Short mmCIF file of C-alpha atoms and ligand atoms in Angstrom, two decimals:
data_model
loop_
_atom_site.label_atom_id
_atom_site.label_comp_id
_atom_site.label_asym_id
_atom_site.label_seq_id
_atom_site.Cartn_x
_atom_site.Cartn_y
_atom_site.Cartn_z
CA MET A 1 -62.52 -42.70 21.30
CA ARG A 2 -63.99 -44.35 24.35
CA PHE A 3 -61.64 -46.29 26.63
CA THR A 4 -62.94 -49.12 28.79
CA LEU A 5 -61.15 -51.54 31.10
CA GLU A 6 -61.52 -55.23 30.45
CA GLN A 7 -59.64 -58.46 30.77
CA ILE A 8 -57.92 -59.07 27.48
CA THR A 9 -56.54 -62.45 26.50
CA PRO A 10 -55.39 -62.29 22.88
CA LYS A 11 -55.89 -65.99 22.40
CA GLU A 12 -59.58 -65.64 23.18
CA TYR A 13 -60.39 -62.05 22.30
CA ALA A 14 -62.91 -61.68 19.50
CA GLY A 15 -61.72 -58.45 17.94
CA ASN A 16 -58.64 -56.51 16.88
CA VAL A 17 -55.86 -56.69 19.43
CA ILE A 18 -52.87 -54.44 19.99
CA PHE A 19 -50.10 -56.20 21.86
CA LEU A 20 -47.39 -53.97 23.36
CA TYR A 21 -44.25 -56.00 23.35
CA GLY A 22 -41.41 -54.79 25.53
CA ASN A 23 -39.93 -58.20 26.25
CA GLU A 24 -37.73 -60.62 24.40
CA VAL A 25 -40.04 -62.48 22.10
CA ALA A 26 -41.76 -65.39 23.77
CA ASP A 27 -45.03 -66.98 22.77
CA ARG A 28 -46.59 -66.86 26.23
CA ASN A 29 -49.73 -64.90 25.56
CA LEU A 30 -49.64 -64.53 21.83
CA PRO A 31 -51.84 -66.54 19.51
CA LEU A 32 -48.92 -67.22 17.18
CA ASN A 33 -47.41 -70.39 15.76
CA LYS A 34 -43.70 -71.15 15.59
CA LYS A 35 -43.28 -69.69 12.11
CA GLU A 36 -45.00 -66.49 13.11
CA ILE A 37 -42.90 -66.17 16.23
CA ASP A 38 -39.76 -66.52 14.11
CA HIS A 39 -41.03 -63.83 11.79
CA LEU A 40 -41.76 -61.56 14.76
CA LYS A 41 -38.29 -62.16 16.17
CA LYS A 42 -36.72 -61.27 12.86
CA ARG A 43 -38.71 -58.08 12.50
CA ARG A 44 -37.94 -57.08 16.05
CA LYS A 45 -34.26 -57.62 15.45
CA GLU A 46 -34.33 -55.46 12.33
CA ASP A 47 -36.22 -52.67 14.05
CA GLU A 48 -36.97 -52.75 17.75
CA TYR A 49 -39.90 -50.40 17.22
CA SER A 50 -41.48 -52.26 14.32
CA ILE A 51 -45.19 -52.95 14.21
CA VAL A 52 -45.91 -56.47 13.01
CA VAL A 53 -49.42 -57.23 11.81
CA PHE A 54 -50.93 -60.73 11.78
CA ASP A 55 -54.17 -61.59 10.06
CA ARG A 56 -56.62 -63.20 12.43
CA LEU A 57 -59.48 -62.72 10.05
CA PRO A 58 -61.84 -61.03 10.28
CA TYR A 59 -59.57 -59.22 12.78
CA HIS A 60 -55.92 -58.29 13.09
CA LEU A 61 -53.30 -58.67 15.76
CA TYR A 62 -50.91 -55.71 15.92
CA VAL A 63 -47.72 -56.49 17.78
CA VAL A 64 -46.09 -53.19 18.74
CA ASN A 65 -42.45 -53.76 19.53
CA PHE A 66 -40.55 -51.41 21.74
CA ASN A 67 -37.44 -51.42 23.84
CA ALA A 68 -38.37 -51.25 27.50
CA GLU A 69 -34.71 -50.92 28.46
CA LYS A 70 -34.44 -47.43 26.99
CA LEU A 71 -34.95 -44.25 28.98
CA ALA A 72 -38.60 -44.10 30.10
CA SER A 73 -39.26 -40.82 28.29
CA GLU A 74 -37.85 -42.19 25.05
CA SER A 75 -39.74 -45.48 25.01
CA GLN A 76 -42.94 -43.65 25.98
CA GLU A 77 -42.61 -41.24 23.09
CA LYS A 78 -41.91 -44.12 20.71
CA LEU A 79 -45.09 -45.75 21.98
CA ARG A 80 -47.12 -42.58 21.36
CA ARG A 81 -45.80 -42.54 17.80
CA SER A 82 -46.48 -46.24 17.28
CA ALA A 83 -49.99 -45.64 18.59
CA HIS A 84 -50.53 -43.10 15.84
CA LYS A 85 -49.35 -45.64 13.26
CA VAL A 86 -51.66 -48.37 14.56
CA VAL A 87 -54.60 -45.97 14.64
CA SER A 88 -53.91 -45.12 10.98
CA MET A 89 -53.72 -48.84 10.13
CA LEU A 90 -57.02 -49.52 11.88
CA LYS A 91 -58.65 -46.66 10.01
CA ASP A 92 -57.28 -47.91 6.70
CA GLU A 93 -59.02 -51.19 7.48
CA LYS A 94 -62.20 -49.30 8.42
CA GLN A 95 -62.00 -50.73 11.93
CA THR A 96 -63.54 -48.81 14.82
CA SER A 97 -62.74 -50.90 17.86
CA VAL A 98 -59.72 -52.57 19.37
CA GLY A 99 -58.41 -54.26 22.52
CA ILE A 100 -55.04 -53.39 24.08
CA THR A 101 -52.75 -55.55 26.17
CA GLY A 102 -49.07 -56.45 26.30
CA ASP A 103 -46.11 -58.12 27.92
CA GLY A 104 -43.00 -56.62 29.45
CA VAL A 105 -44.78 -53.31 29.57
CA ILE A 106 -45.43 -51.11 32.60
CA PRO A 107 -48.59 -49.05 33.26
CA GLU A 108 -46.90 -45.73 32.31
CA GLU A 109 -46.04 -47.19 28.92
CA VAL A 110 -49.59 -48.43 28.36
CA VAL A 111 -50.88 -44.96 29.26
CA ALA A 112 -48.38 -43.33 26.87
CA PHE A 113 -49.65 -45.61 24.10
CA MET A 114 -53.27 -44.75 24.93
CA GLU A 115 -52.33 -41.08 24.94
CA GLY A 116 -50.84 -41.41 21.46
CA MET A 117 -54.01 -43.14 20.24
CA MET A 118 -56.24 -40.51 21.79
CA LEU A 119 -54.29 -37.49 20.53
CA SER A 120 -53.92 -39.04 17.10
CA ASP A 121 -57.63 -39.79 16.71
CA TYR A 122 -58.69 -36.14 17.04
CA SER A 123 -59.76 -34.16 14.02
CA PHE A 124 -61.57 -30.88 13.66
CA ASP A 125 -64.88 -32.02 12.17
CA ARG A 126 -67.22 -29.19 12.99
CA TYR A 127 -67.62 -27.81 9.50
CA LYS A 128 -67.71 -31.12 7.65
CA ALA A 129 -70.91 -32.69 6.39
CA LYS A 130 -69.30 -36.10 6.78
CA SER A 131 -66.82 -36.56 9.63
CA PRO A 132 -63.76 -38.65 8.96
CA ALA A 133 -63.58 -42.05 10.65
CA HIS A 134 -62.71 -42.33 14.33
CA ILE A 135 -61.86 -45.22 16.61
CA GLU A 136 -65.00 -45.64 18.63
CA SER A 137 -63.92 -47.96 21.40
CA ALA A 138 -60.66 -49.18 22.85
CA ALA A 139 -60.72 -51.81 25.59
CA VAL A 140 -57.61 -51.72 27.74
CA ASP A 141 -56.42 -54.66 29.77
CA SER A 142 -57.49 -53.93 33.34
CA THR A 143 -54.29 -55.42 34.76
CA PHE A 144 -52.52 -52.18 33.79
CA LEU A 145 -54.61 -49.45 35.37
CA THR A 146 -57.59 -48.69 37.58
CA GLN A 147 -60.73 -46.87 36.54
CA ASP A 148 -59.66 -43.89 38.63
CA GLU A 149 -56.27 -43.70 36.89
CA LEU A 150 -58.00 -43.96 33.54
CA ASP A 151 -60.45 -41.21 34.46
CA ARG A 152 -57.65 -38.86 35.47
CA SER A 153 -55.93 -39.29 32.12
CA LEU A 154 -59.20 -38.94 30.25
CA ARG A 155 -59.93 -35.62 31.92
CA LEU A 156 -56.55 -34.27 30.84
CA TRP A 157 -56.96 -35.49 27.26
CA ASN A 158 -60.47 -34.08 27.11
CA ARG A 159 -59.03 -30.67 28.01
CA ILE A 160 -56.50 -30.98 25.19
CA PHE A 161 -59.39 -31.63 22.80
CA TRP A 162 -61.27 -28.59 24.05
CA CYS A 163 -58.17 -26.47 23.61
CA ARG A 164 -57.72 -27.72 20.05
CA GLU A 165 -61.35 -27.02 19.24
CA TRP A 166 -61.08 -23.39 20.43
CA VAL A 167 -57.84 -22.80 18.60
CA ASN A 168 -59.16 -24.36 15.38
CA LEU A 169 -62.27 -22.18 15.41
CA PRO A 170 -61.98 -19.15 13.13
CA VAL A 171 -62.50 -15.73 14.68
CA ALA A 172 -65.86 -15.44 12.92
CA ASP A 173 -67.10 -18.17 15.25
CA LEU A 174 -65.07 -17.40 18.36
CA ASN A 175 -64.36 -13.80 19.24
CA ALA A 176 -63.12 -12.48 22.57
CA GLU A 177 -66.59 -12.11 24.03
CA GLU A 178 -67.62 -15.63 23.00
CA PHE A 179 -64.40 -17.21 24.23
CA ALA A 180 -64.73 -15.48 27.59
CA SER A 181 -68.29 -16.70 28.04
CA GLU A 182 -67.28 -20.27 27.09
CA LEU A 183 -64.68 -20.21 29.84
CA GLU A 184 -67.22 -18.79 32.25
CA ASP A 185 -69.60 -21.66 31.50
CA ILE A 186 -66.94 -24.32 32.08
CA ALA A 187 -65.70 -22.70 35.28
CA LYS A 188 -69.24 -22.86 36.68
CA ASP A 189 -69.21 -26.65 36.52
CA LEU A 190 -65.83 -26.91 38.25
CA GLN A 191 -64.31 -25.59 41.45
CA VAL A 192 -63.09 -22.59 39.51
CA LYS A 193 -63.86 -18.93 40.08
CA CYS A 194 -64.20 -16.94 36.88
CA THR A 195 -64.24 -13.16 36.54
CA VAL A 196 -64.71 -11.52 33.16
CA PHE A 197 -63.76 -7.86 32.67
CA ASP A 198 -65.61 -6.15 29.82
CA LYS A 199 -64.33 -3.12 27.90
CA LYS A 200 -65.61 -0.62 30.48
CA LYS A 201 -63.81 -2.40 33.27
CA ILE A 202 -60.64 -2.75 31.18
CA GLU A 203 -60.81 1.01 30.53
CA ALA A 204 -61.30 1.70 34.21
CA LEU A 205 -58.23 -0.44 34.94
CA ARG A 206 -56.27 1.48 32.28
CA MET A 207 -54.95 -1.54 30.48
CA GLY A 208 -53.48 0.54 27.68
CA GLY A 209 -51.92 -2.40 25.85
CA LEU A 210 -55.10 -4.41 25.53
CA LEU A 211 -57.14 -1.31 24.67
CA GLY A 212 -54.56 -0.15 22.13
CA VAL A 213 -54.57 -3.42 20.24
CA ASN A 214 -58.37 -3.54 20.38
CA LYS A 215 -58.84 -0.07 18.84
CA GLY A 216 -59.14 -1.35 15.27
CA SER A 217 -61.60 -4.07 16.18
CA VAL A 218 -65.39 -4.01 16.02
CA ASP A 219 -65.45 -6.63 18.80
CA GLU A 220 -64.92 -5.68 22.43
CA PRO A 221 -61.90 -6.98 24.31
CA ARG A 222 -62.18 -9.22 27.34
CA PHE A 223 -59.91 -9.95 30.26
CA VAL A 224 -60.65 -13.26 31.98
CA VAL A 225 -59.38 -14.26 35.40
CA LEU A 226 -59.74 -17.92 36.43
CA GLU A 227 -58.83 -19.02 39.92
CA TYR A 228 -58.49 -22.52 41.33
CA SER A 229 -57.68 -22.44 45.01
CA PRO A 230 -57.79 -25.89 46.64
CA ALA A 231 -57.77 -26.19 50.43
CA ASP A 232 -54.72 -28.47 50.35
CA ALA A 233 -52.57 -26.27 48.09
CA VAL A 234 -48.81 -26.71 48.54
CA ASN A 235 -48.30 -23.03 47.67
CA GLN A 236 -49.46 -20.08 49.73
CA LYS A 237 -49.05 -17.51 47.00
CA PRO A 238 -50.58 -18.55 43.67
CA VAL A 239 -48.85 -19.61 40.48
CA ALA A 240 -50.02 -17.20 37.77
CA LEU A 241 -50.62 -18.49 34.24
CA VAL A 242 -50.83 -15.78 31.60
CA GLY A 243 -51.93 -16.65 28.06
CA LYS A 244 -51.94 -14.64 24.84
CA GLY A 245 -55.50 -14.38 23.60
CA VAL A 246 -55.23 -12.68 20.22
CA MET A 247 -58.37 -14.09 18.65
CA TYR A 248 -57.06 -13.21 15.22
CA ASP A 249 -53.84 -11.50 14.21
CA THR A 250 -54.06 -9.64 10.90
CA GLY A 251 -51.00 -7.66 11.95
CA GLY A 252 -53.15 -4.54 12.31
CA LEU A 253 -52.09 -1.52 10.20
CA ASN A 254 -48.73 -3.28 9.73
CA ILE A 255 -50.84 -5.87 7.99
CA LYS A 256 -49.48 -9.36 7.39
CA PRO A 257 -48.77 -9.89 3.68
CA ASP A 258 -49.85 -12.87 1.55
CA ASP A 259 -49.80 -16.20 3.28
CA TYR A 260 -48.36 -14.82 6.52
CA MET A 261 -51.88 -14.20 7.73
CA ARG A 262 -52.87 -17.85 7.35
CA GLU A 263 -53.38 -19.81 10.56
CA MET A 264 -53.51 -16.65 12.69
CA LYS A 265 -56.78 -17.86 14.20
CA SER A 266 -54.34 -19.81 16.38
CA ASP A 267 -52.97 -16.64 17.98
CA MET A 268 -55.09 -17.25 21.06
CA ALA A 269 -53.51 -20.66 21.69
CA GLY A 270 -51.65 -19.35 24.74
CA ALA A 271 -54.90 -18.35 26.44
CA ALA A 272 -56.57 -21.63 25.42
CA THR A 273 -53.59 -23.58 26.78
CA MET A 274 -53.53 -21.82 30.13
CA ALA A 275 -57.30 -22.12 30.61
CA SER A 276 -57.06 -25.82 29.77
CA VAL A 277 -54.22 -26.43 32.22
CA LEU A 278 -56.11 -24.71 35.01
CA PHE A 279 -59.31 -26.63 34.25
CA ALA A 280 -57.47 -29.96 34.13
CA ALA A 281 -55.74 -29.20 37.43
CA ALA A 282 -59.11 -28.36 38.98
CA GLU A 283 -60.86 -31.43 37.61
CA ASN A 284 -58.13 -33.72 38.88
CA GLN A 285 -57.82 -31.73 42.10
CA LEU A 286 -54.10 -31.10 41.97
CA PRO A 287 -52.97 -29.39 45.18
CA VAL A 288 -51.75 -26.18 43.54
CA HIS A 289 -53.29 -22.72 43.84
CA LEU A 290 -53.52 -21.37 40.29
CA VAL A 291 -54.68 -18.13 38.71
CA ALA A 292 -55.00 -17.76 34.95
CA LEU A 293 -55.01 -14.28 33.43
CA LEU A 294 -56.19 -14.16 29.87
CA PRO A 295 -56.30 -10.93 27.83
CA MET A 296 -58.39 -11.29 24.67
CA THR A 297 -58.88 -9.22 21.54
CA ASP A 298 -58.33 -9.51 17.84
CA ASN A 299 -55.74 -7.35 16.06
CA ARG A 300 -57.20 -5.52 13.06
CA PRO A 301 -56.61 -2.49 10.89
CA GLY A 302 -59.97 -0.79 11.59
CA PHE A 303 -60.59 2.94 11.05
CA ASN A 304 -59.49 3.84 14.52
CA ALA A 305 -56.77 1.20 14.70
CA TYR A 306 -53.67 1.91 16.75
CA ALA A 307 -50.74 2.92 14.64
CA ALA A 308 -46.97 2.80 14.65
CA ASP A 309 -45.62 5.84 16.59
CA ASP A 310 -48.53 5.70 19.04
CA VAL A 311 -47.47 5.66 22.66
CA LEU A 312 -49.49 3.43 24.97
CA THR A 313 -49.58 3.62 28.75
CA MET A 314 -49.74 0.16 30.22
CA TYR A 315 -51.57 -1.01 33.36
CA ASP A 316 -48.46 -0.42 35.49
CA GLY A 317 -47.82 3.04 34.05
CA THR A 318 -44.96 2.03 31.73
CA THR A 319 -45.13 3.89 28.42
CA VAL A 320 -44.58 1.93 25.22
CA GLU A 321 -43.76 3.27 21.79
CA VAL A 322 -45.50 1.21 19.12
CA VAL A 323 -42.99 0.51 16.38
CA ASN A 324 -44.98 -2.24 14.70
CA THR A 325 -48.66 -3.03 15.25
CA ASP A 326 -47.94 -6.69 14.47
CA ALA A 327 -45.99 -7.00 17.72
CA GLU A 328 -49.33 -6.89 19.53
CA GLY A 329 -49.10 -9.99 21.71
CA ARG A 330 -46.56 -8.49 24.08
CA LEU A 331 -48.77 -5.41 24.52
CA ILE A 332 -51.77 -7.32 25.79
CA LEU A 333 -49.58 -9.72 27.80
CA ALA A 334 -47.73 -6.87 29.49
CA ASP A 335 -51.01 -5.64 30.99
CA ALA A 336 -51.90 -9.15 32.13
CA ILE A 337 -48.48 -9.75 33.70
CA ALA A 338 -48.49 -6.40 35.46
CA TYR A 339 -52.03 -7.05 36.66
CA ALA A 340 -51.04 -10.47 38.00
CA VAL A 341 -48.04 -9.06 39.87
CA ALA A 342 -49.97 -6.15 41.38
CA ASN A 343 -53.08 -8.07 42.39
CA TYR A 344 -51.96 -11.63 43.14
CA ASP A 345 -48.30 -11.34 44.14
CA PRO A 346 -47.67 -14.78 42.56
CA GLU A 347 -44.73 -16.91 43.67
CA LEU A 348 -44.22 -17.88 40.03
CA LEU A 349 -45.54 -16.45 36.79
CA ILE A 350 -45.58 -18.43 33.55
CA ASP A 351 -46.86 -17.17 30.24
CA ALA A 352 -47.63 -19.06 27.05
CA ALA A 353 -47.87 -17.14 23.80
CA THR A 354 -47.67 -17.63 20.05
CA LEU A 355 -45.40 -14.63 20.23
CA THR A 356 -42.78 -14.59 17.48
CA GLY A 357 -41.92 -15.96 14.08
CA ALA A 358 -38.33 -15.68 15.32
CA ALA A 359 -38.92 -18.53 17.78
CA VAL A 360 -40.11 -20.73 14.93
CA ARG A 361 -37.12 -19.82 12.79
CA ALA A 362 -34.77 -20.60 15.66
CA ILE A 363 -35.95 -24.08 16.66
CA GLY A 364 -38.67 -25.04 14.21
CA THR A 365 -41.71 -27.02 15.28
CA TYR A 366 -39.99 -29.39 17.71
CA GLY A 367 -40.31 -27.58 20.99
CA ILE A 368 -40.99 -24.41 22.93
CA ALA A 369 -38.63 -21.43 22.99
CA ALA A 370 -38.34 -20.69 26.69
CA MET A 371 -36.80 -17.93 28.77
CA GLN A 372 -36.67 -17.25 32.46
CA GLN A 373 -35.87 -14.56 34.93
CA ASN A 374 -35.24 -15.32 38.57
CA ALA A 375 -36.79 -18.79 38.20
CA ASP A 376 -33.93 -21.31 37.95
CA ASN A 377 -35.53 -23.87 40.18
CA PRO A 378 -39.00 -24.13 38.62
CA PHE A 379 -37.44 -23.81 35.18
CA ASN A 380 -35.33 -26.90 35.81
CA LEU A 381 -38.37 -28.88 36.89
CA LEU A 382 -40.29 -27.69 33.83
CA LYS A 383 -37.44 -28.82 31.61
CA ILE A 384 -37.39 -32.28 33.17
CA MET A 385 -41.15 -32.59 32.80
CA GLY A 386 -40.87 -31.40 29.20
CA ASN A 387 -38.49 -34.23 28.37
CA GLN A 388 -40.70 -36.69 30.17
CA VAL A 389 -43.96 -35.87 28.37
CA TYR A 390 -42.06 -34.92 25.20
CA GLU A 391 -43.30 -31.35 25.04
CA ARG A 392 -39.85 -29.90 25.35
CA ILE A 393 -38.51 -26.49 26.24
CA ALA A 394 -35.27 -24.99 24.95
CA GLU A 395 -33.78 -22.20 27.02
CA PHE A 396 -32.78 -19.02 25.21
CA PRO A 397 -30.32 -16.56 26.77
CA PHE A 398 -31.71 -13.61 28.64
CA TRP A 399 -28.58 -11.45 28.85
CA SER A 400 -28.93 -7.82 29.90
CA GLU A 401 -27.56 -6.64 26.53
CA TYR A 402 -30.90 -7.53 24.96
CA ASP A 403 -32.60 -4.94 27.17
CA GLU A 404 -30.79 -2.22 25.22
CA LEU A 405 -32.57 -3.28 22.03
CA ILE A 406 -36.01 -2.24 23.25
CA LYS A 407 -35.06 1.19 24.61
CA SER A 408 -37.14 3.94 23.02
CA ASP A 409 -36.34 7.58 22.23
CA VAL A 410 -39.83 8.77 23.08
CA ALA A 411 -41.17 6.32 25.68
CA ASP A 412 -39.90 3.97 28.39
CA ILE A 413 -39.60 1.09 25.93
CA LYS A 414 -40.69 0.15 22.41
CA ASN A 415 -42.58 -2.91 21.28
CA CYS A 416 -39.90 -4.40 19.08
CA GLY A 417 -36.17 -4.46 18.68
CA ILE A 418 -34.01 -5.22 15.65
CA ALA A 419 -34.25 -8.06 13.15
CA GLN A 420 -31.99 -10.27 15.27
CA ALA A 421 -32.96 -12.17 18.42
CA GLY A 422 -36.64 -11.37 17.98
CA ALA A 423 -37.88 -14.11 20.30
CA ILE A 424 -35.61 -12.85 23.06
CA THR A 425 -36.40 -9.14 22.80
CA ALA A 426 -40.10 -10.10 22.93
CA GLY A 427 -39.41 -12.10 26.09
CA LYS A 428 -37.36 -9.24 27.53
CA PHE A 429 -40.23 -6.84 26.90
CA LEU A 430 -42.52 -9.08 28.98
CA ALA A 431 -39.97 -9.83 31.71
CA ARG A 432 -39.83 -6.14 32.54
CA PHE A 433 -43.47 -6.28 33.67
CA ALA A 434 -42.86 -9.34 35.85
CA GLN A 435 -40.31 -7.32 37.86
CA LYS A 436 -38.94 -9.47 40.70
CA THR A 437 -41.55 -12.21 40.39
CA PRO A 438 -39.94 -15.49 39.26
CA TYR A 439 -40.91 -15.58 35.61
CA ILE A 440 -40.94 -18.17 32.83
CA HIS A 441 -41.82 -17.21 29.27
CA LEU A 442 -42.95 -19.89 26.82
CA ASP A 443 -43.05 -18.89 23.16
CA ILE A 444 -45.25 -21.58 21.61
CA ALA A 445 -45.41 -20.08 18.10
CA GLY A 446 -43.73 -23.14 16.57
CA VAL A 447 -45.85 -25.80 18.21
CA ALA A 448 -49.36 -24.47 18.87
CA PHE A 449 -50.58 -25.14 15.36
CA PHE A 450 -49.11 -27.58 12.86
CA SER A 451 -49.59 -26.95 9.15
CA LYS A 452 -49.25 -30.67 8.45
CA GLN A 453 -49.39 -33.94 10.39
CA GLN A 454 -46.51 -34.17 12.88
CA ASP A 455 -46.32 -37.60 14.51
CA TYR A 456 -49.52 -38.04 16.52
CA TYR A 457 -50.50 -34.40 16.07
CA ALA A 458 -53.06 -33.91 13.31
CA PRO A 459 -52.79 -30.78 11.17
CA GLY A 460 -54.17 -27.78 13.05
CA ALA A 461 -54.22 -26.96 16.72
CA SER A 462 -52.07 -29.26 18.87
CA GLY A 463 -52.75 -28.37 22.49
CA TYR A 464 -48.97 -28.57 22.88
CA GLY A 465 -47.92 -27.37 26.32
CA ILE A 466 -50.95 -28.61 28.25
CA ARG A 467 -49.39 -31.97 29.10
CA LEU A 468 -46.15 -30.17 29.95
CA LEU A 469 -47.70 -27.70 32.37
CA TYR A 470 -50.03 -30.29 33.86
CA ALA A 471 -47.06 -32.60 34.57
CA PHE A 472 -45.26 -29.60 36.08
CA MET A 473 -48.21 -28.84 38.37
CA GLN A 474 -48.41 -32.50 39.36
CA THR A 475 -44.82 -32.36 40.60
CA TYR A 476 -44.86 -28.71 41.64
CA GLU A 477 -44.23 -29.59 45.26
CA MET A 478 -40.68 -30.55 44.27
CA THR A 479 -39.82 -26.89 43.70
CA LYS A 480 -40.44 -26.42 47.42
CA ASN A 481 -38.16 -29.14 48.75
CA ASN A 482 -35.10 -27.84 46.94
CA GLN A 483 -35.45 -24.26 48.02
N1 BES B 1 -48.66 -13.91 16.20
C1 BES B 1 -47.43 -13.49 15.65
C2 BES B 1 -46.31 -14.51 15.81
C3 BES B 1 -46.42 -15.79 15.03
C4 BES B 1 -45.82 -15.92 13.80
C5 BES B 1 -47.07 -16.89 15.57
C6 BES B 1 -45.91 -17.12 13.12
C7 BES B 1 -47.15 -18.08 14.88
C8 BES B 1 -46.56 -18.18 13.65
C9 BES B 1 -46.96 -12.21 16.35
O1 BES B 1 -47.96 -11.37 16.81
C10 BES B 1 -46.18 -11.42 15.35
O2 BES B 1 -46.73 -11.03 14.38
N2 BES B 1 -44.89 -11.23 15.65
C11 BES B 1 -44.03 -10.50 14.78
C12 BES B 1 -43.20 -9.56 15.64
C13 BES B 1 -42.42 -8.54 14.86
C14 BES B 1 -43.35 -7.54 14.21
C15 BES B 1 -41.48 -7.82 15.81
C16 BES B 1 -43.12 -11.52 14.08
O3 BES B 1 -42.72 -12.49 14.69
O4 BES B 1 -42.88 -11.32 12.89
ZN1 ZN B 2 -48.64 -9.98 15.33
ZN1 ZN B 3 -49.78 -12.32 17.30
#
């Protein structure tokens, strides 16, 4: 979808028009007669978020009702969802272009609607002989935003698309080495420094978690460090973004049975998310010093694969008893977190990981299971931003009792606890490596990849979390004022 800015007057516009209607119904700018206005009023009364379609053959006028009086975050999310519905209607009519304007609507609401259209129009077409239909062009009324504002949003949405593309690619077409070199290529074009550690370097660094998980693989692991360090950064010490990059999770020797293996190409969504956030921040020149640390490998039951009972020595010297080779994410993340703490002394460390089925069982596919240690202030801001962009976080407890569950008889800790509280013991495992560094853990297992359409998210990779973390970085300075 290509967005352009134009003047849009529905009464004169030769094409499909979407009219965002946040006001009491009046006929000011609408090409409607009295009867049609009455109909619109009635529909709006029945459902304040109804979409009312008028034939203006050969085109259509789509009046999107919404209640501008509601909480901004709520009406914006409603608009994203309505956008998805209108996009589906346009596609049903085989239409590929549309104009957008409105009344009683503020720029943020127009942008939310555009965002819904954009996110909804994505599909993973790479392997299809014939791509499904897309909206080619959308002309937005230039009274609502400037070209620069549009460009900033487009850059963010473009990053979400890139993230989805990576996550949707099967491991056969995107292994650790290939993913690392993709990131390297992108970093070159931006103000981003990229360092890629190959297996030799990872061995020299003694990242026992990443090497352990990689043992069964025929592909080498990679460890990618991205750094965006703007001159006007509001933070002296960087914010570290750690992302789980399991290119494919078979479970390893504790192999995933039946359908449980499906969709595990998405197990690198954390790394894709963090890379995308950093790139978007760099492209839009947000004043925040960021470092992304992305450990990458697949998890397979090869001949030399790591096994339950193995003891791994992590980057920071901690020994870990492997109880289950399918709890691999925390092993590679532990090395990345320890590496970040030792080498960057970050003022805040956030990780994103498709870490546990337990997180999905706990809250389903409607948000991120989040935990924090020593990071009340940034966590609160992240929560507010989550509600605002509607990529929400739900805080799980992080009581010290959970630490008991990962004590090991033979090593310092073990890589999984009991059947209960699995999302939390996974988070606790990671938090240990963050030590005193303010730490936020985001378990995105429920939201990174949707098996079926969910609102404006098409089936497959969602890019969920990028808008959240970008909004957080945009307002990051606020964590300073309150301290
Ligand atoms: N990648 C999975 C978690 C996952 C499950 C993500 C479902 C998305 C959807 C992770 O590596 C895993 O297998 N976790 C195990 C941990 C267990 C062995 C302690 C799990 O959640 O079952
Ligand atoms: Zn696993
Ligand atoms: Zn995994």
